[in-house]
Amino acid sequence: MAKTTGPSATFCFQDFLTSFVVLAENGVIEWYNSAAAGTLVGKNGRGRLFSEMLAEAAKFGTISKTAVGRIIAGIETGSTTFRLEDARTFLLHSHVSKSSIYVEWTDISSVFSDAGGRDPTTGLFTRREFLVVIDNLLAQNSARHFIFDLRLDNFKDVNELFGHAVGDHLLRRVSERISGQIRIAEARLAHVGGGEFLFVATEDEALPLTEVLLDLLSRPHLVDGKMVYPTVSMGVAIADGSNAETVLRNASLALKKARAEGGNQAVTFTTEMHEAMQRKRMLETELRKALAMRELSLVYQPQFRVKGRRLVGFEALLRWNHPDHGSVSPAEFIPLAEELGLILPIGEWVLRTACRKAASWPPGISISVNISPLQFRSTTIVSSVKTALENSGLDPRRLDLEVTEGAILMNSAPIMETFRQLKAIGVRFSMDDFGTGYSSLSYLQKFPFDKIKIDQSFVRSLSANRDSLAIIRSVCALGKTLGLTTIAEGVETEEQMSQIEKKGCQQVQGYLTGRPLAPDVADRLVASSA
Ligand code: C2E
Ligand code: CA
Ligand code: CA
C-alpha cells in the first residue's frame, strides 16, 4: 500500500474508501490518500499535475474534457462522473477552498452495473445512484445543499391523452430544462420514474431555482407538434446530518404536501411534517385495534324542526377515545380508516349501534348515519344496512343515510342500484355537506334524495358574506320544488337561526340547539320532548 502523505499526523486516511487528492493552486498534487493511489494517482503522484492524470482518464473514459478543465482550474465546486479504462465508474466531487483544491471520488461501479445504471428515457441517474450522490454530499460536510423532489402534476394525463411517446419526450424536455438551471447537472439530477425527478442544489441556488423552475416548467412544452401544459410540484429538504434515505424521505413528504394542497407549488420540509407522519403511523396501528378494544363510541346530535323547535331526530357521530392519546377527531381518523380499509367494519359497527339506539326511541324520532364514500360503493353496503335494521327491529323509514357527493361522483350503474335497493326497503337519503362539491344540482335530480343538508360553511359565513344568504335561500327554494326537506348544519347563534328560518329552511342541527350528546343524555332529551 502506498505511503499516505499528509501535513499532520492526526490524519489517518487509510481506512477511507473514498479517494482524494489535495491540490495546490497550480494544480500540483500536494497529498493524497491510499485509495487514490489505487485508482487515478498511482504510487508517485506527489508533485505531479493532477490534470494530466485526469486527462489520461478522460481519453478512455466518459469524463468530458471541459469537466476536467473546470475541475482543475478550480472554477467551481461540483460533481461529475468518470469512467476508467477498466470500466470502473467514479463519482467525483471537487471543492475549491482558499488556497487549495480538494478533489475526491468514489467507486460507484456497482450502481452502474445493470443496464448501464441509467434511466433509459432520460439518460439520467436513477434513484439508487442518486442516493450515492447524496451520501457523498453528506459525508463531505461542506456547504449546505438542498434536495428537490420534483413531480409533474399531470403526467399521467399527458400519457393517457397523447400516448407514451409524447410522455417520454416531455420527460426529456423537463430534464433539459432542469439541467439548464443547475451547475454540473449530470451528477446532480436523477429521474426516478413517472414524471418525477430528484436533484441537488446549493444553498445559493435553491431559492431562485424554485421560482425559476415553477415558472419554466409550467410554460407550454411543444412536444411532437402538440402543446402540453404541465404544472409541477416540488418538495424541498435540506441535506443535513441525517442519512441519504432520510433526506430523500423528507423531500418526498414535502412533495406530498405540495400535491395535497393542489400542486403547482413548492413546499419545504419541516419537522412538523415528520411529526404528522409519525402521528399518522401511530394512529394507523392504534386504529386497527380500536374496534376490538371498544374504544369507539357514538354520540348523538339532535335535529329539530325550525318551526316550534320540535325534536325530529339525531345524527350519529363517531368518537374515538384512545387510552393514551385521548380523543381523536373523526375528521382525522375517518380518512385514515378509509385508507386502511377499516371503514367497512367500523361503518358496520356504527350502523348496528345507531339502529339499536334509535329503535329504543319513539317512532317520530329518526336516526341519521354517515356513510363514507368507500363504504357506500362497497358491495356489502346493502346487506350491512339490512342486517342492522333486522337485528334492531328499527323501521327502515326512520333510518336516514347521509352521503356526500364524493360517494356518487361516478354516476355508475352499481351506485344507482344501491340507491334503488335501499329505497325499496324504505331507507331515506340525505345529501351531506351540500354546496361544497360541484354539480350538486344534477345529482339531486338523478338520485333519490329525501333531504339536503346545507353545509356549515354557508351558515358560518352568513353575516360576512351576502352570497351565503343567497345560496341558502335558493337551496331552500330548490328543496321545496323538488319536494326535499332542507336542514341547516352548524347553526350556533340566534342570528343565524332567524336567518335560515326566514329563508325557508325547515330543520336545524347545530350547537345552538344541541351539541352531540352521550347516549344516555340523548335518551333523556328524547324522554323530555315526548
Ligand atoms: P359531518 O357529517 O358534517 O358532521 C357534522 C360535524 O359538525 C360534526 O363534527 C359535528 O360535531 C359538527 N357540528 C355540529 N354542529 C356544529 C356547530 O354548530 N358548530 C360547529 N363548529 N360544529 C358543529 P364531528 O363529530 O367532529 O364529525 C366530523 C366529520 O366526521 C363528520 O362531518 C363526518 O364527515 C365524519 N364522521 C363522523 N362520524 C362518522 C361516522 O360514523 N361515519 C363516517 N363515515 N363519518 C363520520
Ligand atoms: Ca353528516
Ligand atoms: Ca355535514
Coordinates of C-alpha atoms and ligand atoms in Angstrom, one line a residue:
M1 CA 0.0 0.0 0.0
A2 CA 1.3 3.4 -0.9
K3 CA 2.5 5.6 1.9
T4 CA 0.0 8.3 2.7
T5 CA 1.4 11.7 2.8
G6 CA -0.3 14.4 4.8
P7 CA 0.5 17.6 6.6
S8 CA -0.5 16.3 10.0
A9 CA -0.1 13.0 11.9
T10 CA -3.7 13.2 13.1
F11 CA -4.9 12.4 9.7
C12 CA -5.3 8.7 9.1
F13 CA -6.7 8.2 5.6
Q14 CA -6.0 4.5 5.1
D15 CA -9.4 3.5 6.2
F16 CA -11.3 5.6 3.7
L17 CA -12.7 4.0 0.6
T18 CA -13.1 7.4 -0.9
S19 CA -10.1 8.5 -2.9
F20 CA -9.0 12.1 -2.6
V21 CA -6.3 14.5 -3.5
V22 CA -5.4 17.9 -2.3
L23 CA -4.0 20.2 -5.0
A24 CA -2.1 23.4 -4.7
E25 CA -3.5 26.4 -6.6
N26 CA -1.3 25.5 -9.6
G27 CA -2.9 22.0 -9.8
V28 CA 0.1 20.1 -8.4
I29 CA -0.8 17.2 -6.1
E30 CA 0.2 18.1 -2.5
W31 CA -1.0 14.9 -0.9
Y32 CA -3.5 12.1 -1.4
N33 CA -4.8 9.0 0.4
S34 CA -4.1 5.4 -0.3
A35 CA -7.4 4.8 -2.1
A36 CA -6.3 7.5 -4.6
A37 CA -3.1 5.7 -5.1
G38 CA -5.1 2.6 -6.2
T39 CA -7.2 4.4 -8.8
L40 CA -6.0 7.5 -10.6
V41 CA -2.9 8.8 -9.0
G42 CA -0.5 5.8 -8.6
K43 CA 2.4 5.5 -6.2
N44 CA 4.5 8.5 -7.0
G45 CA 1.8 11.1 -7.6
R46 CA 3.1 13.8 -5.2
G47 CA 4.3 16.8 -7.0
R48 CA 2.7 15.8 -10.3
L49 CA -0.1 17.7 -12.1
F50 CA -3.5 16.1 -11.3
S51 CA -4.8 17.4 -14.6
E52 CA -2.5 15.1 -16.5
M53 CA -3.9 12.1 -14.7
L54 CA -7.5 13.1 -15.3
A55 CA -6.8 13.9 -18.9
E56 CA -5.4 10.4 -19.2
A57 CA -8.6 9.0 -17.7
A58 CA -10.7 11.2 -20.0
K59 CA -9.1 9.7 -23.1
F60 CA -10.6 6.3 -22.3
G61 CA -13.5 7.2 -20.1
T62 CA -16.6 9.3 -20.0
I63 CA -15.4 12.3 -18.2
S64 CA -15.5 15.3 -20.6
K65 CA -12.5 17.5 -21.4
T66 CA -14.4 20.5 -20.2
A67 CA -15.3 18.9 -16.9
V68 CA -11.6 18.1 -16.4
G69 CA -10.7 21.6 -17.3
R70 CA -13.2 23.2 -14.9
I71 CA -12.3 21.0 -12.0
I72 CA -8.6 21.6 -12.4
A73 CA -8.9 25.2 -13.0
G74 CA -10.8 25.3 -9.7
I75 CA -13.6 27.3 -11.3
E76 CA -16.3 25.6 -9.4
T77 CA -17.2 23.3 -6.7
G78 CA -19.2 20.5 -8.1
S79 CA -19.7 16.9 -9.1
T80 CA -19.2 14.8 -12.1
T81 CA -18.7 11.1 -13.0
F82 CA -15.9 9.5 -14.9
R83 CA -15.1 6.0 -16.0
L84 CA -11.7 4.4 -16.2
E85 CA -10.4 2.2 -19.0
D86 CA -11.1 -0.8 -16.8
A87 CA -14.8 0.2 -16.8
R88 CA -14.9 1.3 -13.2
T89 CA -17.1 4.3 -12.7
F90 CA -16.5 7.1 -10.2
L91 CA -18.4 9.9 -8.8
L92 CA -16.1 12.9 -8.4
H93 CA -16.5 16.0 -6.4
S94 CA -14.3 18.9 -6.2
H95 CA -14.3 21.8 -3.8
V96 CA -12.4 24.9 -4.0
S97 CA -11.1 26.5 -0.9
K98 CA -8.9 29.5 -0.4
S99 CA -5.5 28.2 -1.4
S100 CA -6.1 24.7 -2.5
I101 CA -8.4 22.4 -4.4
Y102 CA -9.8 19.3 -2.9
V103 CA -10.9 16.5 -5.2
E104 CA -12.5 13.3 -4.1
W105 CA -14.0 10.4 -6.0
T106 CA -15.9 7.2 -5.0
D107 CA -16.3 4.0 -6.9
I108 CA -19.9 3.7 -7.9
S109 CA -19.4 0.9 -10.4
S110 CA -21.8 -1.3 -8.6
V111 CA -24.7 1.0 -9.1
F112 CA -23.9 1.3 -12.7
S113 CA -23.7 -2.4 -13.3
D114 CA -27.2 -3.1 -14.5
A115 CA -28.4 -1.6 -17.8
G116 CA -25.6 0.9 -17.6
G117 CA -27.3 2.2 -14.4
R118 CA -29.0 5.0 -16.3
D119 CA -32.6 5.8 -16.7
P120 CA -33.5 4.6 -20.2
T121 CA -35.8 7.5 -21.0
T122 CA -33.7 10.5 -19.9
G123 CA -30.2 9.0 -19.6
L124 CA -30.1 10.4 -16.1
F125 CA -29.2 8.8 -12.8
T126 CA -31.7 6.5 -11.2
R127 CA -32.7 6.7 -7.5
R128 CA -30.0 4.3 -6.4
E129 CA -27.2 6.3 -7.9
F130 CA -28.7 9.5 -6.6
L131 CA -28.6 8.1 -3.1
V132 CA -24.8 7.7 -3.6
V133 CA -24.6 11.3 -4.7
I134 CA -26.4 12.4 -1.5
D135 CA -24.4 10.1 0.7
N136 CA -21.2 11.7 -0.7
L137 CA -22.6 15.2 -0.1
L138 CA -23.4 14.4 3.5
A139 CA -20.0 12.8 4.0
Q140 CA -18.3 15.9 2.7
N141 CA -20.0 18.0 5.3
S142 CA -19.3 21.1 3.2
A143 CA -21.6 23.8 2.0
R144 CA -25.3 23.3 2.7
H145 CA -27.2 21.6 -0.1
F146 CA -30.9 21.2 -0.8
I147 CA -32.6 18.2 -2.3
F148 CA -35.5 18.7 -4.6
D149 CA -38.2 16.1 -5.3
L150 CA -40.0 17.4 -8.4
R151 CA -43.0 15.9 -10.0
L152 CA -45.2 16.8 -12.9
D153 CA -48.7 17.2 -11.6
N154 CA -50.5 15.8 -14.6
F155 CA -48.0 13.4 -16.1
K156 CA -50.5 10.5 -16.1
D157 CA -53.0 12.6 -18.1
V158 CA -50.3 13.5 -20.6
N159 CA -49.5 9.9 -21.1
E160 CA -53.2 8.9 -21.4
L161 CA -54.1 11.8 -23.7
F162 CA -51.1 11.9 -26.0
G163 CA -49.5 8.5 -25.6
H164 CA -46.2 7.3 -24.1
A165 CA -44.0 8.6 -26.8
V166 CA -45.1 12.1 -26.1
G167 CA -44.9 11.5 -22.4
D168 CA -41.2 10.3 -22.8
H169 CA -40.5 13.3 -25.0
L170 CA -41.9 15.6 -22.3
L171 CA -39.7 14.0 -19.7
R172 CA -36.6 14.7 -21.7
R173 CA -37.7 18.3 -22.2
V174 CA -38.2 18.7 -18.5
S175 CA -34.9 17.1 -17.7
E176 CA -33.2 19.5 -20.1
R177 CA -34.9 22.5 -18.5
I178 CA -33.9 21.4 -15.1
S179 CA -30.3 20.7 -16.0
G180 CA -30.1 24.0 -17.7
Q181 CA -30.6 25.6 -14.3
I182 CA -28.2 23.6 -12.1
R183 CA -24.5 23.5 -12.4
I184 CA -22.8 20.3 -13.2
A185 CA -26.2 18.8 -13.8
E186 CA -25.1 15.4 -14.9
A187 CA -24.3 14.1 -11.4
R188 CA -26.9 16.1 -9.6
L189 CA -30.1 15.1 -11.4
A190 CA -32.0 11.8 -11.4
H191 CA -35.1 10.6 -13.0
V192 CA -36.9 8.3 -10.6
G193 CA -39.9 7.1 -12.6
G194 CA -43.1 8.5 -14.0
G195 CA -43.0 12.3 -14.0
E196 CA -40.6 12.5 -11.0
F197 CA -37.1 13.9 -10.7
L198 CA -34.6 14.4 -7.9
F199 CA -31.9 16.9 -7.9
V200 CA -29.4 18.8 -5.7
A201 CA -28.8 22.5 -5.4
T202 CA -26.6 24.5 -3.3
E203 CA -28.0 26.9 -0.7
D204 CA -27.4 29.9 -3.1
E205 CA -29.1 28.2 -6.0
A206 CA -32.1 26.8 -4.1
L207 CA -34.3 29.8 -3.6
P208 CA -34.1 31.3 -7.1
L209 CA -34.2 27.8 -8.6
T210 CA -37.6 27.1 -7.0
E211 CA -39.1 30.2 -8.6
V212 CA -37.5 29.7 -12.0
L213 CA -38.5 26.0 -12.2
L214 CA -42.1 26.6 -11.2
D215 CA -42.3 29.2 -14.0
L216 CA -40.2 27.5 -16.6
L217 CA -41.7 24.0 -16.3
S218 CA -45.2 25.3 -16.3
R219 CA -44.8 27.0 -19.6
P220 CA -46.3 25.1 -22.5
H221 CA -44.0 22.5 -24.0
L222 CA -44.2 21.8 -27.7
V223 CA -43.8 18.1 -27.9
D224 CA -44.2 16.2 -31.2
G225 CA -46.2 19.1 -32.6
K226 CA -48.6 19.1 -29.6
M227 CA -48.8 21.7 -26.9
V228 CA -48.6 20.2 -23.5
Y229 CA -49.3 22.3 -20.4
P230 CA -47.8 20.7 -17.4
T231 CA -47.5 22.1 -13.9
V232 CA -45.0 20.8 -11.3
S233 CA -44.9 20.4 -7.6
M234 CA -41.7 20.3 -5.6
G235 CA -40.7 19.1 -2.2
V236 CA -37.5 20.6 -0.8
A237 CA -35.4 19.3 2.0
I238 CA -32.0 20.3 3.5
A239 CA -29.3 17.7 3.1
D240 CA -28.1 17.9 6.7
G241 CA -26.5 15.4 9.1
S242 CA -29.0 12.6 8.6
N243 CA -28.5 9.8 6.1
A244 CA -29.4 10.0 2.4
E245 CA -32.6 7.9 2.7
T246 CA -33.9 10.3 5.4
V247 CA -33.2 13.4 3.3
L248 CA -35.0 11.9 0.3
R249 CA -37.9 10.9 2.5
N250 CA -38.2 14.4 3.9
A251 CA -38.2 15.8 0.3
S252 CA -40.8 13.3 -0.7
L253 CA -43.0 14.2 2.3
A254 CA -42.8 17.8 1.4
L255 CA -43.7 16.9 -2.2
K256 CA -46.7 15.0 -0.9
K257 CA -47.9 18.1 0.9
A258 CA -47.4 20.3 -2.1
R259 CA -49.5 17.9 -4.2
A260 CA -52.2 17.5 -1.5
E261 CA -52.5 21.3 -1.4
G262 CA -53.4 21.4 -5.1
G263 CA -50.0 21.1 -6.8
N264 CA -48.2 23.8 -8.9
Q265 CA -46.1 24.8 -5.9
A266 CA -43.0 24.1 -3.8
V267 CA -43.2 23.1 -0.2
T268 CA -40.1 23.0 2.1
F269 CA -39.9 20.1 4.6
T270 CA -40.5 21.0 8.2
T271 CA -40.2 18.8 11.3
E272 CA -43.9 19.2 11.8
M273 CA -44.4 17.2 8.6
H274 CA -42.3 14.4 10.1
E275 CA -44.3 14.6 13.3
A276 CA -47.6 14.5 11.4
M277 CA -46.4 11.4 9.5
Q278 CA -45.3 9.7 12.7
R279 CA -48.7 10.5 14.3
K280 CA -50.4 9.0 11.2
R281 CA -48.3 5.9 11.6
M282 CA -49.1 5.7 15.2
L283 CA -52.9 6.2 14.6
E284 CA -52.8 3.5 11.9
T285 CA -51.5 0.9 14.3
E286 CA -53.9 2.0 17.0
L287 CA -56.9 2.3 14.8
R288 CA -56.6 -1.4 13.8
K289 CA -57.2 -2.3 17.4
A290 CA -59.7 0.4 18.3
L291 CA -62.9 -1.6 17.4
A292 CA -61.8 -4.7 19.3
M293 CA -60.7 -2.6 22.3
R294 CA -64.1 -0.9 22.5
E295 CA -62.5 2.5 22.1
L296 CA -65.1 3.6 19.6
S297 CA -68.4 5.1 20.6
L298 CA -71.3 7.2 19.2
V299 CA -72.7 10.5 20.3
Y300 CA -76.0 11.8 19.0
Q301 CA -76.6 15.4 17.9
P302 CA -80.2 16.4 17.9
Q303 CA -82.0 17.7 14.9
F304 CA -85.1 20.0 15.3
R305 CA -87.9 21.3 13.1
V306 CA -87.3 25.0 12.9
K307 CA -91.0 25.9 13.4
G308 CA -91.8 25.1 17.0
R309 CA -88.4 23.6 17.6
R310 CA -89.7 20.1 17.8
L311 CA -87.1 17.2 18.1
V312 CA -87.2 15.2 14.9
G313 CA -84.1 13.1 15.1
F314 CA -80.4 12.7 15.8
E315 CA -77.2 12.4 13.7
A316 CA -74.9 9.6 15.0
L317 CA -71.3 10.9 15.2
L318 CA -68.4 8.6 15.8
R319 CA -65.9 9.2 18.7
W320 CA -62.6 7.5 19.3
N321 CA -61.2 7.7 22.8
H322 CA -57.7 6.3 23.0
P323 CA -56.5 5.4 26.5
D324 CA -53.1 7.2 25.9
H325 CA -53.7 9.6 23.2
G326 CA -57.1 11.0 24.3
S327 CA -59.9 11.7 21.9
V328 CA -59.1 11.7 18.2
S329 CA -61.3 13.7 15.8
P330 CA -63.3 11.7 13.2
A331 CA -62.1 14.3 10.7
E332 CA -58.7 12.8 11.3
F333 CA -59.3 9.1 11.7
I334 CA -62.2 8.5 9.2
P335 CA -60.0 9.3 6.2
L336 CA -57.4 7.0 7.8
A337 CA -59.9 4.3 8.2
E338 CA -60.8 4.6 4.6
E339 CA -57.2 4.4 3.5
L340 CA -56.7 1.3 5.6
G341 CA -59.9 -0.4 4.5
L342 CA -61.1 -0.3 8.1
I343 CA -64.1 1.9 7.3
L344 CA -66.1 -1.2 6.4
P345 CA -66.0 -3.0 9.7
I346 CA -66.2 0.4 11.6
G347 CA -69.1 1.5 9.4
E348 CA -71.0 -1.7 10.1
W349 CA -70.5 -1.2 13.8
V350 CA -71.8 2.4 13.5
L351 CA -74.9 1.2 11.6
R352 CA -75.6 -1.6 14.1
T353 CA -75.1 0.6 17.1
A354 CA -77.1 3.6 15.8
C355 CA -80.0 1.5 14.7
R356 CA -80.2 -0.3 18.0
K357 CA -80.2 3.0 19.9
A358 CA -82.9 4.5 17.6
A359 CA -85.1 1.5 18.0
S360 CA -85.4 2.4 21.7
W361 CA -86.8 5.8 20.8
P362 CA -90.4 6.6 19.9
P363 CA -91.5 6.3 16.2
G364 CA -91.3 10.0 15.5
I365 CA -87.5 10.2 16.0
S366 CA -85.2 9.3 13.1
I367 CA -81.5 8.5 13.1
S368 CA -79.0 9.8 10.6
V369 CA -75.9 7.8 9.9
N370 CA -72.9 9.0 7.9
I371 CA -71.8 6.6 5.1
S372 CA -68.4 7.2 3.8
P373 CA -67.9 7.1 0.0
L374 CA -65.8 3.9 0.1
Q375 CA -68.4 2.3 2.3
F376 CA -71.3 3.3 0.0
R377 CA -69.5 2.0 -3.0
S378 CA -68.7 -1.4 -1.4
T379 CA -70.6 -4.4 -2.4
T380 CA -71.7 -5.2 1.1
I381 CA -73.5 -1.9 1.9
V382 CA -77.0 -3.2 1.2
S383 CA -76.6 -6.3 3.3
S384 CA -75.0 -4.3 6.2
V385 CA -77.9 -1.9 6.3
K386 CA -80.5 -4.7 6.1
T387 CA -78.7 -6.7 8.9
A388 CA -78.6 -3.6 11.1
L389 CA -82.3 -3.0 10.5
E390 CA -83.3 -6.6 11.1
N391 CA -81.2 -7.0 14.3
S392 CA -82.6 -3.8 15.8
G393 CA -86.1 -4.0 14.5
L394 CA -85.9 -0.4 13.5
D395 CA -88.5 0.8 10.9
P396 CA -86.4 1.5 7.8
R397 CA -88.2 4.8 7.2
R398 CA -86.6 6.1 10.4
L399 CA -83.1 5.4 9.1
D400 CA -81.5 8.3 7.1
L401 CA -78.2 7.6 5.3
E402 CA -76.0 10.7 4.9
V403 CA -73.9 10.5 1.8
T404 CA -71.7 13.2 0.2
E405 CA -71.2 14.0 -3.4
G406 CA -67.9 12.1 -3.2
A407 CA -69.8 8.9 -2.8
I408 CA -71.8 9.3 -6.0
L409 CA -69.2 11.2 -8.1
M410 CA -69.1 8.3 -10.6
N411 CA -72.6 8.1 -11.9
S412 CA -72.3 4.4 -12.4
A413 CA -74.9 1.8 -12.5
P414 CA -73.9 -0.1 -9.3
I415 CA -74.4 3.1 -7.3
M416 CA -77.8 3.7 -8.7
E417 CA -78.6 0.1 -8.0
T418 CA -77.5 0.5 -4.3
F419 CA -79.9 3.5 -4.0
R420 CA -82.7 1.5 -5.7
Q421 CA -82.3 -1.5 -3.4
L422 CA -82.2 0.6 -0.2
K423 CA -85.0 2.9 -1.3
A424 CA -87.1 -0.3 -1.9
I425 CA -86.9 -1.2 1.7
G426 CA -87.8 2.3 2.8
V427 CA -84.5 3.8 3.8
R428 CA -84.1 7.6 3.4
F429 CA -81.2 9.5 2.0
S430 CA -79.6 12.9 2.8
M431 CA -77.1 14.8 0.7
D432 CA -74.5 15.8 3.2
D433 CA -72.3 18.9 3.1
F434 CA -74.4 20.3 0.2
G435 CA -72.8 23.1 -1.6
T436 CA -69.2 22.1 -1.1
G437 CA -68.9 20.0 -4.2
Y438 CA -69.7 20.9 -7.8
S439 CA -72.5 19.6 -9.9
S440 CA -74.8 19.1 -6.9
L441 CA -78.0 20.0 -8.7
S442 CA -77.9 17.3 -11.2
Y443 CA -77.2 14.7 -8.5
L444 CA -80.2 15.9 -6.6
Q445 CA -82.3 15.2 -9.6
K446 CA -80.7 11.9 -10.6
F447 CA -80.5 10.2 -7.2
P448 CA -83.5 9.7 -4.9
F449 CA -82.6 12.0 -2.0
D450 CA -85.1 13.0 0.7
K451 CA -83.1 15.7 2.4
I452 CA -80.5 18.3 1.7
K453 CA -78.0 19.2 4.5
I454 CA -76.8 22.7 3.8
D455 CA -73.1 22.8 4.7
Q456 CA -71.9 24.6 7.8
S457 CA -69.6 26.8 5.9
F458 CA -72.6 28.7 4.4
V459 CA -74.2 29.1 7.8
R460 CA -71.0 30.3 9.4
S461 CA -70.4 33.0 6.8
L462 CA -74.0 34.2 6.8
S463 CA -73.2 37.6 8.5
A464 CA -70.0 38.2 6.5
N465 CA -70.9 37.0 3.0
R466 CA -74.1 38.1 1.2
D467 CA -73.7 35.2 -1.2
S468 CA -74.2 32.7 1.6
L469 CA -77.6 34.1 2.2
A470 CA -78.5 33.9 -1.4
I471 CA -77.2 30.3 -1.6
I472 CA -79.2 29.3 1.4
R473 CA -82.3 30.9 0.0
S474 CA -82.0 29.2 -3.4
V475 CA -81.2 25.8 -1.9
C476 CA -84.3 26.0 0.3
A477 CA -86.4 27.1 -2.7
L478 CA -85.0 24.3 -4.7
G479 CA -85.7 21.8 -1.9
K480 CA -89.3 22.9 -1.9
T481 CA -89.6 22.5 -5.7
L482 CA -88.1 19.0 -5.6
G483 CA -90.1 18.0 -2.5
L484 CA -86.9 17.6 -0.4
T485 CA -86.5 18.6 3.3
T486 CA -83.8 21.1 4.0
I487 CA -81.7 21.2 7.1
A488 CA -79.0 23.7 8.0
E489 CA -75.9 22.4 9.8
G490 CA -73.7 24.3 12.2
V491 CA -76.2 26.8 13.5
E492 CA -74.5 28.4 16.5
T493 CA -76.3 31.7 17.1
E494 CA -79.9 33.1 17.3
E495 CA -79.0 35.4 14.5
Q496 CA -78.1 32.5 12.1
M497 CA -81.3 30.7 13.3
S498 CA -83.6 33.6 12.4
Q499 CA -81.8 34.0 9.0
I500 CA -82.3 30.4 8.0
E501 CA -85.8 30.4 9.2
K502 CA -86.6 33.5 7.1
K503 CA -85.1 31.8 4.0
G504 CA -87.5 28.9 4.5
C505 CA -85.1 26.2 5.9
Q506 CA -87.2 23.5 7.6
Q507 CA -84.8 21.9 10.0
V508 CA -81.8 22.8 12.1
Q509 CA -78.8 21.0 13.6
G510 CA -76.1 22.9 15.5
Y511 CA -74.5 23.9 18.8
L512 CA -77.3 26.4 19.4
T513 CA -80.0 23.8 19.6
G514 CA -77.8 20.9 20.8
R515 CA -74.3 19.6 20.8
P516 CA -73.5 15.9 20.1
L517 CA -74.8 14.1 23.2
A518 CA -73.7 10.9 25.0
P519 CA -76.3 8.1 24.5
D520 CA -77.9 8.5 28.0
V521 CA -78.1 12.2 27.6
A522 CA -79.8 11.8 24.2
D523 CA -82.3 9.4 25.8
R524 CA -83.2 12.0 28.4
L525 CA -83.7 14.6 25.7
V526 CA -86.0 12.2 23.9
A527 CA -87.9 11.5 27.1
S528 CA -88.4 15.2 27.9
S529 CA -89.5 16.0 24.4
A530 CA -92.2 13.4 24.2
Ligands
C2E1 P1 -70.4 15.9 9.3 O1 -71.1 14.7 8.8 O2 -70.6 17.2 8.5 O3 -70.8 16.1 10.8 C1 -71.1 17.4 11.4 C2 -69.9 17.8 12.2 O4 -70.1 19.2 12.6 C3 -69.7 17.0 13.5 O5 -68.3 17.0 13.8 C4 -70.4 17.9 14.5 O6 -70.0 17.7 15.8 C5 -70.0 19.3 14.0 N1 -71.0 20.3 14.4 C6 -72.3 20.2 14.5 N2 -72.9 21.4 14.9 C7 -71.9 22.3 14.9 C8 -71.9 23.7 15.2 O7 -72.8 24.3 15.4 N3 -70.7 24.3 15.1 C9 -69.5 23.6 14.8 N4 -68.4 24.3 14.8 N5 -69.5 22.3 14.5 C10 -70.7 21.6 14.6 P2 -67.6 15.7 14.1 O8 -68.4 14.9 15.0 O9 -66.2 16.1 14.5 O10 -67.5 14.9 12.7 C11 -66.7 15.4 11.7 C12 -66.9 14.6 10.5 O11 -66.5 13.2 10.6 C13 -68.4 14.5 10.1 O12 -68.8 15.6 9.4 C14 -68.4 13.3 9.2 O13 -67.9 13.6 7.9 C15 -67.3 12.4 9.8 N6 -68.0 11.4 10.7 C16 -68.4 11.5 11.9 N7 -68.9 10.3 12.3 C17 -68.9 9.5 11.3 C18 -69.3 8.1 11.0 O14 -69.9 7.4 11.9 N8 -69.1 7.6 9.8 C19 -68.5 8.3 8.8 N9 -68.3 7.7 7.7 N10 -68.1 9.6 9.0 C20 -68.3 10.2 10.2
CA2 CA -73.1 14.2 8.4
CA3 CA -72.2 17.7 7.1

